MMTF fields as JSON, N, C-alpha, C and O atoms, coordinates in Angstrom:
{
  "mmtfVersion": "1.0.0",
  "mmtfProducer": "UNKNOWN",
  "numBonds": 303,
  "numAtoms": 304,
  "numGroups": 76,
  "numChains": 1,
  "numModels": 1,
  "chainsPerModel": [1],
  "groupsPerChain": [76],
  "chainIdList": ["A"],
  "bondAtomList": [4, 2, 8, 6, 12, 10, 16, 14, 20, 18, 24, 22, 28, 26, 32, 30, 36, 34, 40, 38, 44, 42, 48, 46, 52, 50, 56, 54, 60, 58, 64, 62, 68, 66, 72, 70, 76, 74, 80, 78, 84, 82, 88, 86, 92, 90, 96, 94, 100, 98, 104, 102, 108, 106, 112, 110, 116, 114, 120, 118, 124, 122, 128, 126, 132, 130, 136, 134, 140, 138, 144, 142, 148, 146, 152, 150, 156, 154, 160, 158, 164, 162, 168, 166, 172, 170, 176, 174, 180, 178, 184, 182, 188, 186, 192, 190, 196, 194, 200, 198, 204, 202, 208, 206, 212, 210, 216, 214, 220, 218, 224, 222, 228, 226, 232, 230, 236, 234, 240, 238, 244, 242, 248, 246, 252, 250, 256, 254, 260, 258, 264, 262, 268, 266, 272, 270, 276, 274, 280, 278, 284, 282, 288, 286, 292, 290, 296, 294, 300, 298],
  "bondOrderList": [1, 1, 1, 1, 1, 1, 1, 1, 1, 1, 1, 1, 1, 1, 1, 1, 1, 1, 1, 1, 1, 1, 1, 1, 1, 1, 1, 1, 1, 1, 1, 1, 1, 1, 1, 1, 1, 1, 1, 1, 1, 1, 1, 1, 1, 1, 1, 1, 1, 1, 1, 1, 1, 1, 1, 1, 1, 1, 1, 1, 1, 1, 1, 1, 1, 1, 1, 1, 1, 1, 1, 1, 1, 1, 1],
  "groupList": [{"groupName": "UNK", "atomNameList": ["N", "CA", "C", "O"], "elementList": ["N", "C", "C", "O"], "formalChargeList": [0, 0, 0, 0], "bondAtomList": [1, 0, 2, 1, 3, 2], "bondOrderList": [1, 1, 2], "singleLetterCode": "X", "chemCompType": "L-PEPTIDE LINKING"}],
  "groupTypeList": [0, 0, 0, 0, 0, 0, 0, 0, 0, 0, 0, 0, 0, 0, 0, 0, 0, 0, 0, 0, 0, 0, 0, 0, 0, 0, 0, 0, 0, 0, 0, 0, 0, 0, 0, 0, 0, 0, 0, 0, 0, 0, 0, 0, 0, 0, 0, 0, 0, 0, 0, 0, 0, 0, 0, 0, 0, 0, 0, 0, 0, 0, 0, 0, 0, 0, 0, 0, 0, 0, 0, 0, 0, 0, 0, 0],
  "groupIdList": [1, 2, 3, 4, 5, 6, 7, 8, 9, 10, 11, 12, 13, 14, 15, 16, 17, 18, 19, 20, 21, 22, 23, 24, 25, 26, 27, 28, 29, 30, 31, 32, 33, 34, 35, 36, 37, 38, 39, 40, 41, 42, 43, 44, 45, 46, 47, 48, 49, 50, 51, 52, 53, 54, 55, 56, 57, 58, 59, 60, 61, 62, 63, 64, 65, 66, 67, 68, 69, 70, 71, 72, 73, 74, 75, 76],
  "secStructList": [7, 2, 2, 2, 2, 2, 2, 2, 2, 2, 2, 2, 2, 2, 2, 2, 2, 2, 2, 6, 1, 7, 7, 7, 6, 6, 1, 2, 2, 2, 2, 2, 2, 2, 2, 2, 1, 7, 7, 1, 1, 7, 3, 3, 3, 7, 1, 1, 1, 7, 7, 3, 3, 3, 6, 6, 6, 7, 3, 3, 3, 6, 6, 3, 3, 3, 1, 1, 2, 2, 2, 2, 2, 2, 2, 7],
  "xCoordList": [0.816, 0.0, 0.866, 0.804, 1.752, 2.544, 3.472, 4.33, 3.635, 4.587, 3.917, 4.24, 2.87, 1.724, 1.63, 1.751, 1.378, 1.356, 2.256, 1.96, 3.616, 5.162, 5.474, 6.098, 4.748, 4.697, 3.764, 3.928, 2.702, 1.654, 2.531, 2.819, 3.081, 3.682, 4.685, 4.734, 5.376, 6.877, 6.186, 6.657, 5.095, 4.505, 4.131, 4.649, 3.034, 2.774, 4.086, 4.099, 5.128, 6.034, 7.181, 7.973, 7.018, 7.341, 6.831, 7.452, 6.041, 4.797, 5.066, 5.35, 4.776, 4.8, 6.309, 6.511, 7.135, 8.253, 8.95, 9.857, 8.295, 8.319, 7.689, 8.023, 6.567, 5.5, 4.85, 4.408, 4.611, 4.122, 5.118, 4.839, 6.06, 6.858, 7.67, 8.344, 7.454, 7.808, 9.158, 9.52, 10.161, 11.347, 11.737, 10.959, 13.147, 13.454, 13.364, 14.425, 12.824, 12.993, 14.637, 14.671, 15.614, 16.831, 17.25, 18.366, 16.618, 17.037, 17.056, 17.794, 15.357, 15.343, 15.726, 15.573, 16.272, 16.416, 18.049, 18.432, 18.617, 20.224, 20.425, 21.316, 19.128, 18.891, 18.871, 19.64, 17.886, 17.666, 19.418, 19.74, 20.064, 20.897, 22.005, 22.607, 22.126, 22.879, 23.106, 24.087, 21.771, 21.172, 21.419, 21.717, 21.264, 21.438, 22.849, 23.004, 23.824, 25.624, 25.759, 24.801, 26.858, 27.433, 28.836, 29.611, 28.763, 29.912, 30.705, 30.328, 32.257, 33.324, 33.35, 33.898, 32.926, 32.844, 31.25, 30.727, 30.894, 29.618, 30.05, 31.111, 28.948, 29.12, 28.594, 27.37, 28.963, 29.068, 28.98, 30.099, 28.098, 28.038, 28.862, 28.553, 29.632, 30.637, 29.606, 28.523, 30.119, 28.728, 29.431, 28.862, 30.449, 30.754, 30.576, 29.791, 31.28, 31.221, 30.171, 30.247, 29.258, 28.086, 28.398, 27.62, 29.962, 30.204, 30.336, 30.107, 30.544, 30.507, 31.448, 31.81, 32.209, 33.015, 33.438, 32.479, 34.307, 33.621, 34.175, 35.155, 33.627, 33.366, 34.883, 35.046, 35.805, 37.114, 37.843, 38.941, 37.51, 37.942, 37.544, 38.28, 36.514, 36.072, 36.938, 37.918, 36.573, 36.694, 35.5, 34.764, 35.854, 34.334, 34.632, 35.174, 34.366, 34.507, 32.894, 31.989, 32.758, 31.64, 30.214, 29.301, 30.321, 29.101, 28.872, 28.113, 29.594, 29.469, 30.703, 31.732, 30.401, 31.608, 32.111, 31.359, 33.435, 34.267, 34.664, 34.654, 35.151, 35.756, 37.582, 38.595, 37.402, 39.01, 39.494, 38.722, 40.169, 40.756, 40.658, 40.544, 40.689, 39.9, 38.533, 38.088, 37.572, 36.388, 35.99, 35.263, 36.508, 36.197, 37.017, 36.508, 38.109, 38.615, 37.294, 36.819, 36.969, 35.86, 34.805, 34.508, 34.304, 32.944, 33.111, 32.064, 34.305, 34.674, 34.996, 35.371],
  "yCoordList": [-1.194, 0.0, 1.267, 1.947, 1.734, 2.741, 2.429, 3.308, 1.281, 1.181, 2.412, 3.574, 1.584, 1.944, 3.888, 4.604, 4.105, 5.402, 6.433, 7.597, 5.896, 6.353, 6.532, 7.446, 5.246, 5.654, 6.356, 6.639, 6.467, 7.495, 8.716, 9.343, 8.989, 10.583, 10.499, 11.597, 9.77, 9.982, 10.145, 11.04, 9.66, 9.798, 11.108, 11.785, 11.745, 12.971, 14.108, 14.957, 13.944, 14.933, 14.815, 15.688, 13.944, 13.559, 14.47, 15.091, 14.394, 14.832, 16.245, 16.848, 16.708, 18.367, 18.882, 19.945, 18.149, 18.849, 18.958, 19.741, 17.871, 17.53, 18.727, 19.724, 18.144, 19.723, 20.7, 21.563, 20.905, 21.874, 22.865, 23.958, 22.88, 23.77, 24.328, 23.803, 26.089, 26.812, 26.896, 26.755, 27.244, 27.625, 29.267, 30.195, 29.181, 30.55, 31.822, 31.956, 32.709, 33.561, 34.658, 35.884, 33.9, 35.036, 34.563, 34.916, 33.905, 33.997, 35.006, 35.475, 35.212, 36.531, 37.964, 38.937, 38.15, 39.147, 39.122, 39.822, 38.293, 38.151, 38.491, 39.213, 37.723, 38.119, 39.43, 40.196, 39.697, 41.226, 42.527, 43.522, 42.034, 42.469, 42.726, 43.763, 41.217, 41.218, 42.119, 42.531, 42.167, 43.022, 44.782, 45.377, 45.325, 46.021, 47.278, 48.491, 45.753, 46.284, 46.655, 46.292, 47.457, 47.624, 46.508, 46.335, 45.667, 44.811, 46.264, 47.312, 45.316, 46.06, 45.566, 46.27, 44.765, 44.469, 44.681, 44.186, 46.009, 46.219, 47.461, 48.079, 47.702, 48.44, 49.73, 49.67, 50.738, 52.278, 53.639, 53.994, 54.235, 54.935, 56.509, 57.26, 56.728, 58.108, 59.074, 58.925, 60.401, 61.032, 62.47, 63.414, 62.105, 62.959, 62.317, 62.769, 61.276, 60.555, 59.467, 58.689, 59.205, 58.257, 56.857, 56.156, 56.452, 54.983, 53.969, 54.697, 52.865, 52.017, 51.412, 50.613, 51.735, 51.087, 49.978, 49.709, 49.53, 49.03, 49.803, 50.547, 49.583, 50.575, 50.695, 51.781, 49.953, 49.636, 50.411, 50.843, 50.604, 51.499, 52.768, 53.675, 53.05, 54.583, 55.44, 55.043, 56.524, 57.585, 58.827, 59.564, 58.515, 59.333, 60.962, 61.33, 61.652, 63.097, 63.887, 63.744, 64.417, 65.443, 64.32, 64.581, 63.248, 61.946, 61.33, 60.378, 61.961, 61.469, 60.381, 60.394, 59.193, 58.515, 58.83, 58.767, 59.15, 59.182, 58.022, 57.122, 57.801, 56.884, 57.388, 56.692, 58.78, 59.183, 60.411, 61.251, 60.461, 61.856, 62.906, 64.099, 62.612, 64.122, 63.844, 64.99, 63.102, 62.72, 63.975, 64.957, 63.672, 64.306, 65.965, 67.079, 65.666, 67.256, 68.255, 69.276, 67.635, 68.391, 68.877, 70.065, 67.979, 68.688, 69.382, 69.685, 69.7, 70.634, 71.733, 72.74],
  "zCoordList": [0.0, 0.0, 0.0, -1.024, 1.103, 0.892, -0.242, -0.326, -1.341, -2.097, -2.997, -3.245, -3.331, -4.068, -4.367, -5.362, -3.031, -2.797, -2.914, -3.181, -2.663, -2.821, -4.789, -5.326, -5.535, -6.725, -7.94, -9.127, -6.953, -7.531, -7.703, -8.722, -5.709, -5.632, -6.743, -7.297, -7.205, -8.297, -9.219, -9.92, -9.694, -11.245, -11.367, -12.254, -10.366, -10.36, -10.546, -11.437, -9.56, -9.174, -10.734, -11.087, -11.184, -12.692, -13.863, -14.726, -13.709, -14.404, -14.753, -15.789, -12.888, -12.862, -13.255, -13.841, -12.927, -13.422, -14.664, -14.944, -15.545, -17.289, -17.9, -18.541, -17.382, -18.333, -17.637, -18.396, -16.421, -15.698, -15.302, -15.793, -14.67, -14.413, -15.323, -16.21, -14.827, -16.005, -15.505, -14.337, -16.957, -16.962, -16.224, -16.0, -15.985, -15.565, -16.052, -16.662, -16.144, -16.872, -16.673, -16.779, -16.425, -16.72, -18.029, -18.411, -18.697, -20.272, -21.263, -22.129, -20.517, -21.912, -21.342, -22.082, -19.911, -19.942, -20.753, -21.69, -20.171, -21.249, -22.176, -22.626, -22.832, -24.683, -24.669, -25.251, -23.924, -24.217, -23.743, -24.393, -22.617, -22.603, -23.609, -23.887, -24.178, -25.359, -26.828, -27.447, -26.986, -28.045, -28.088, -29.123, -26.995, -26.19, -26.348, -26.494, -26.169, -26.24, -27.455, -28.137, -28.249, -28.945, -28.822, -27.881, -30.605, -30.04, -31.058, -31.583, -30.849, -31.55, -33.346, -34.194, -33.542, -34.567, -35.58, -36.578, -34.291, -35.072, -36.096, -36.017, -37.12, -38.222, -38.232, -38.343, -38.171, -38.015, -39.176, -39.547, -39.636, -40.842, -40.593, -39.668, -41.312, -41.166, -41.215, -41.782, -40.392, -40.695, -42.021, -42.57, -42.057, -43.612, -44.899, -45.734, -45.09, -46.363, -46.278, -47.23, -45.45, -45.551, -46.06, -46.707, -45.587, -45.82, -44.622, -43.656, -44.193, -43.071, -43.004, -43.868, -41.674, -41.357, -40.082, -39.358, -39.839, -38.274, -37.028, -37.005, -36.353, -35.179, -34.473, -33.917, -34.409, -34.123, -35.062, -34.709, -35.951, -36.908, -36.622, -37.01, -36.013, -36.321, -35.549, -34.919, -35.618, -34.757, -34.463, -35.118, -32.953, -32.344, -32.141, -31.099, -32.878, -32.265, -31.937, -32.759, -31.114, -30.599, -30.924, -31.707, -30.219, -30.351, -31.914, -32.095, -32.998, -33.892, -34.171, -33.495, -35.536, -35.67, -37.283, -38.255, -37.323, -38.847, -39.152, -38.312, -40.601, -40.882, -40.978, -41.037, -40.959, -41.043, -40.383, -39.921, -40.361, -39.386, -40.6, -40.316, -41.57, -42.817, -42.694, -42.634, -42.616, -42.277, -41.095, -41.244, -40.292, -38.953, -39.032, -38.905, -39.228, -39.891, -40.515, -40.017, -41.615, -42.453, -41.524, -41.401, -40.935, -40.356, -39.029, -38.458, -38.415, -37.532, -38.209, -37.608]
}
């Protein structure tokens, strides 16, 4: 009888933890963190000559990014 009863409880507690119980949610905040960053190998538009370069490449003057130090020359 308590065998009995001992394997009802495993089937149930089986059960709930297969398909009833929800997953964690620090996944999607990650995702969402991820998305978020600027990597270094992301891609960056000059704001003189309107070409793309990568961001490791650029250069940032006054919040904007150049692709060249005459780039950035010019619009100062």
């Amino acid at each position: 009888m308590i065998l009995k009863v001992l394997l009802v409880a495993g089937v149930i507690a089986l059960v709930y933890f297969i398909f009833i119980k929800k997953k964690p949610t620090l996944d999607k905040s990650k995702k969402e963190n991820k998305k978020e960053e600027i990597k270094s190998s992301d891609m960056v538009e000059c704001s003189s000559c309107k070409i793309y370069c990568e961001l490791d490449d650029a250069i940032l003057s006054n919040g904007k990014y150049y692709c060249s130090k005459e780039c950035a020359e010019k619009a100062s």
